[in-house]
Structure formats: C-alpha cells, structure tokens
C-alpha positions as a printed Julia matrix, in Angstrom:
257×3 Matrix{Float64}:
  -5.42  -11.9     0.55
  -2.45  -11.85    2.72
  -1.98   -9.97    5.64
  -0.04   -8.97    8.54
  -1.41   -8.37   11.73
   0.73   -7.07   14.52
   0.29   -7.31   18.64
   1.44   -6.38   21.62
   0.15   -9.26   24.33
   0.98  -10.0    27.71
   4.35  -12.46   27.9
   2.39  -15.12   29.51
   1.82  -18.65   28.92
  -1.02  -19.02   26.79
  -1.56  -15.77   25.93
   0.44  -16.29   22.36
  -2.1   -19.44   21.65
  -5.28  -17.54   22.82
  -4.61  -14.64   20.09
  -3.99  -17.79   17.4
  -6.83  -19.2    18.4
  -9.1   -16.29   17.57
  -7.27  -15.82   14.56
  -8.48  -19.08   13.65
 -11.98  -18.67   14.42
 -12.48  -15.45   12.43
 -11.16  -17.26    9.45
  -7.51  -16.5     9.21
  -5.05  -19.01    8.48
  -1.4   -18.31    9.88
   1.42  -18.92    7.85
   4.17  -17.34    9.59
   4.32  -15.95   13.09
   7.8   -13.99   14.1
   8.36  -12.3    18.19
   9.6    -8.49   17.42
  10.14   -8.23   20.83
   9.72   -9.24   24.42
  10.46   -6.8    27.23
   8.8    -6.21   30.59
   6.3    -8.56   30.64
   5.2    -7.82   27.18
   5.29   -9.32   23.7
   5.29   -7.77   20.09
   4.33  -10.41   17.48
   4.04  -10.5    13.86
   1.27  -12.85   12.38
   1.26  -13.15    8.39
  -2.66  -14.96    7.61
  -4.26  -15.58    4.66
  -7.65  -13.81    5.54
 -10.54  -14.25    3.0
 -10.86  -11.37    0.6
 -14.9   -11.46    1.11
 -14.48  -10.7     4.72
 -14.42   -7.77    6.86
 -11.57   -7.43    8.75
 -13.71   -5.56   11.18
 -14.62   -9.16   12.38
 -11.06  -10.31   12.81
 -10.15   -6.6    14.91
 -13.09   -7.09   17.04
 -12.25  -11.02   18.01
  -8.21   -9.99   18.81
  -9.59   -6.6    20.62
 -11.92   -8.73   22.92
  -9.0   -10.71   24.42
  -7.52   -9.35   27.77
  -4.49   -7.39   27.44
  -4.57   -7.77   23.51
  -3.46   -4.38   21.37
  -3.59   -4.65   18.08
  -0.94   -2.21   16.77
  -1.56   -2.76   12.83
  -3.13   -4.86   10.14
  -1.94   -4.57    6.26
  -1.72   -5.89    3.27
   1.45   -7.99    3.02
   3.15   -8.2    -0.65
   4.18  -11.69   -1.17
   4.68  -14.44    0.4
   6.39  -14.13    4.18
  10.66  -13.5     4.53
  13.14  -14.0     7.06
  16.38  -12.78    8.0
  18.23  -15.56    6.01
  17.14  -13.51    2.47
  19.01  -10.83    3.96
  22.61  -12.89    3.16
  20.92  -14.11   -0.31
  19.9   -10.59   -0.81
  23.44   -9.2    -0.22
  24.89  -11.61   -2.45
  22.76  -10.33   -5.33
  24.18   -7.37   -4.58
  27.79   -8.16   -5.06
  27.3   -10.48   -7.72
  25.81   -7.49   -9.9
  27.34   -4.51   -8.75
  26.47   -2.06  -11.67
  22.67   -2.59  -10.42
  23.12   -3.11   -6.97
  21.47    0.02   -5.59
  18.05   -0.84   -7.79
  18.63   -4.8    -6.66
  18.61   -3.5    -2.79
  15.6    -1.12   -3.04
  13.46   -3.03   -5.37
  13.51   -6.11   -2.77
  13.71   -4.42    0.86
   9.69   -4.0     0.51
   9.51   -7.81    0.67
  11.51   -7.88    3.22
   9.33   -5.86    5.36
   5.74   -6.28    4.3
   6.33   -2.61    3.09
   4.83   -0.82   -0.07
   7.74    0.34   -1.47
  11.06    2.03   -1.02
  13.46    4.52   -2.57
  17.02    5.63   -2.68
  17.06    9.53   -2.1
  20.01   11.99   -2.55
  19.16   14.26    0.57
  21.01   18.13    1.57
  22.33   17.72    5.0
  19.66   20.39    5.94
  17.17   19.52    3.95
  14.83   18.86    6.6
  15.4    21.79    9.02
  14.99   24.08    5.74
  12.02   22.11    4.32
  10.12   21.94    7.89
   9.98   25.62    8.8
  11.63   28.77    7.37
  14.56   29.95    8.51
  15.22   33.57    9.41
  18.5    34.76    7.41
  21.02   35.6     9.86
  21.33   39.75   10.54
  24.39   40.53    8.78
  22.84   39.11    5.38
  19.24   40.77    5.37
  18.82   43.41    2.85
  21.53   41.58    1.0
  21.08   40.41   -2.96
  20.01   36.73   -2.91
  23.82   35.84   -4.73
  25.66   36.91   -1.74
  23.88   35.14    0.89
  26.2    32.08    0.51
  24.36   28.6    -0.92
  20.76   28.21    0.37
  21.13   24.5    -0.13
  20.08   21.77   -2.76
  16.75   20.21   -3.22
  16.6    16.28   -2.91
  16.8    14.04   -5.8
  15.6    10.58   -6.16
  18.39    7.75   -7.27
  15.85    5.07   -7.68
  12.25    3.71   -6.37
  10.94    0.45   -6.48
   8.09    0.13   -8.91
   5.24    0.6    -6.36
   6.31    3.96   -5.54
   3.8     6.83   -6.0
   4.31    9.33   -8.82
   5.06   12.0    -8.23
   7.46   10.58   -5.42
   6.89   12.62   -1.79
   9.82   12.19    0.15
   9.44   12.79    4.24
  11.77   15.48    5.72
  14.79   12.95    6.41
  18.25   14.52    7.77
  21.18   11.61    6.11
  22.46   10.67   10.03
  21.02    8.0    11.31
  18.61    5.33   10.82
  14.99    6.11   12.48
  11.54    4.88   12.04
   9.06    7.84   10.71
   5.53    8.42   10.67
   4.94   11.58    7.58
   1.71   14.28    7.79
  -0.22   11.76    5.53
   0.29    8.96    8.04
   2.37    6.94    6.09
   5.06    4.96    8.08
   8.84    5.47    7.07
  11.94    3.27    7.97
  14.84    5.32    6.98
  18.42    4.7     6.94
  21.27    6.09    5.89
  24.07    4.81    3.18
  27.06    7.3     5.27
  27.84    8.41    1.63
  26.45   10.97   -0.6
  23.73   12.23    1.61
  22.25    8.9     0.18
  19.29    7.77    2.25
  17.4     4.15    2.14
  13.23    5.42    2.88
  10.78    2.33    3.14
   6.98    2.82    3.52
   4.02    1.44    4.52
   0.61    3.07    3.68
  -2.82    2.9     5.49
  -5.83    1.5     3.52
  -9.04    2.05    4.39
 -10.0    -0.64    6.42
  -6.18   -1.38    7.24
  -4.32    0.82    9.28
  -0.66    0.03    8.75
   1.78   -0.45   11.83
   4.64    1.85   12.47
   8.35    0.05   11.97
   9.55   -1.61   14.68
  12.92   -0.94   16.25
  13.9    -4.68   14.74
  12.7    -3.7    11.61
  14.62   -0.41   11.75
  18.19   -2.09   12.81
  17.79   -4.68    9.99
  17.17   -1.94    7.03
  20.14   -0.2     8.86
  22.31   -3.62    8.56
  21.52   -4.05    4.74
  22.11   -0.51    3.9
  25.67   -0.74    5.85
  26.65   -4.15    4.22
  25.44   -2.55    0.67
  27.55    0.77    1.17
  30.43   -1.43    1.57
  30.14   -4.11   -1.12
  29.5    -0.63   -3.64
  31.32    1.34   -2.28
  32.33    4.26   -4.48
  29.3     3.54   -6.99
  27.12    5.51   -4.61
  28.89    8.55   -5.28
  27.56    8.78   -8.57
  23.87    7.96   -7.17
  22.56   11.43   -7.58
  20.15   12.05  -10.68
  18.06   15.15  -11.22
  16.43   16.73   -8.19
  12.66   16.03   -7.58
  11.33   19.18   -6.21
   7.91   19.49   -7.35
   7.52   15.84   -5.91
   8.46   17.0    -2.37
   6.88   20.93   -3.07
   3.38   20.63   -2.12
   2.7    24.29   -2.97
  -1.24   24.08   -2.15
C-alpha cells in the first residue's frame, strides 16, 4: 500500500533524518520525500512509503508522534506511484495536443498529481455559495411580491466533468468562482479549488479521510500549483470552456435530510 505521510518538524539538522529513521523502523519504505515548506524555524515535508498492508498504521503514528517537535499533519492513501512538478509541462502538453478533450485530460490526471481522490470541473453561479450557505432575506421592496417578479434567484451548479473516482451522486462544496483556496467541507473532506476566470468554471480536487487515515488539508504549494495548471489550461482552450456547462446537478449538492 502506498502512502503519504505529511509533517511539520523543527528545521534543524537532523531532525529530517530522525523522522526517516522511524519511518524505517516501523516498516515503511520511502520512495519519495518533497519540503512543502520551510519558514520560521519549521519544516513541512511530504514522505510517499510503501507501508505493509497487514500493518496498523497506529504503529507508524505512534513512532513519528514520539519524536520531539514531530506533528504529524496527515497520512493517506496515495493513488499511484509519486509525481513532480515536471508532469505538470507533460501534462499541459496533453492538453494542447488534444484540445477537444482537454478539460477531461486536465481533471482526470490532477488527482495524481496531488495524492488526491479525485477532482471535477464544476459550472458554479457567482452566488452560489452565499445562497447555498444560509438563506437570504428578500430585500423589502420585493416581499409580498409573486416569485416571477423578484428578478433571477440564480442558477444551480452543474458538473462539466469528474474524474472516475468521483462519488455519485457528486457533492460539490459551497465554492464562489474567484480565487483559488484550499477547503475543508462539513464531511471533512479536503478541497483545493481553483478557478478557470471563465464561465464560472471551477477546478475542485479532494482528498477523503479513511478510517484509520486522516487525510491532510492542501497545502498553500499544492494550492498555487492547481491554480498554475488551471491558468495555463484556460489559455491553451480558451473559448472551449464556454461551452463547459452540461445539465445542473442539484439533487447532488441538495441534501434535503
């Protein structure tokens, strides 16, 4: 089974060796380590392991956890084998090469990208997610006035594509098309979301807690390099995702119990 397994450690000499060491000893075998950050005398490191599927991973949270100044921020299942940013380019290339199915190239790969679950291209109202978050009162001159006169109440959202891993129905979180932002939804699944700057057309990633795995939120770095590919893709298809929008998915985002 692969995993990922982030930390925050202290930037110190040794410190990065101590948590591979323990790694090690609970039975983890590192393939690819990558440094999310490093800012005030702190580090945020990625570690993808191989970790035996017969073992708890109780053992290998317990062995990080007992190091001084070790947080463990996340452990999940990672799909694949480990990327880095040089599929980005190769990814982007795909993308131009193929136009007419560049949209479903860019969402159906981004989960590799990340060690994410999946992803999906959403159509989203500008106010979708003030309206969908709370009511709002109707403003006093329009109250006692037939429904038809009020002016538009909005559109629902409407799914352009999902990568096969995607739940069905689809939920989507309440996302506003304006910038890119890391999310965490009511079921405590993590979002990257970024947006295309056409359409209302949004890019949502996700990553999903297990059981025994409680998935880490998106890093700012993660964030910023969705946000690149989703800028580089709205340029290379330019007007194609205009014509993005398929039929809304309301009763995927209505949760009416």
């Amino acid at each position: 089974m692969l995993l990922r397994v982030r930390v925050t450690l202290p930037d110190r000499p040794g410190a990065l060796g101590q948590v591979a060491r323990t790694l090690g000893v609970a039975g983890a075998d590192i393939v690819q380590v990558v440094v999310l950050e490093r800012l005030g005398g702190r580090a945020v490191d990625d570690f993808t392991v191989v970790w035996p599927g017969a073992s708890r991973v109780e053992r290998l949270l317990a062995g990080l956890a007992a190091i001084p100044g070790v947080q463990v921020d996340g452990v999940w299942k990672a799909i694949g084998a480990p990327v880095s940013g040089g599929h980005d380019a190769e990814l982007l290339a795909q993308v131009a090469a193929n136009p007419a199915d560049g949209l479903a190239t860019l969402v159906d790969a981004v989960p590799g990208l990340l060690a994410a679950d999946w992803a999906a291209a959403a159509v989203v109202p500008p106010d979708w997610a003030a309206r969908s978050a709370a009511p709002r009162p109707l403003p006093e001159s329009s109250l006692g006035m037939p429904a038809d006169l009020r002016g538009p109440a909005g559109g629902e959202p409407s799914v352009a594509y999902a990568s096969w891993r995607a739940p069905s129905p689809l939920r989507l979180p309440e996302v506003t098309p304006l910038r890119a932002r890391p999310m965490t939804g009511p079921d405590a699944t993590r979002y990257a979301v970024a947006p295309f700057g056409r359409a209302g057309l949004v890019l949502i990633v996700a990553r999903t807690d297990d059981v025994e795995l409680p998935a880490a939120a998106f890093h700012v770095t993660e964030v910023d390099r969705v946000a690149q590919l989703v800028r580089a893709a709205a340029v290379i298809l330019g007007d194609r995702l205009d014509r993005a929008g398929v039929p809304p998915v309301a009763s995927a985002v209505t949760d009416p119990s």
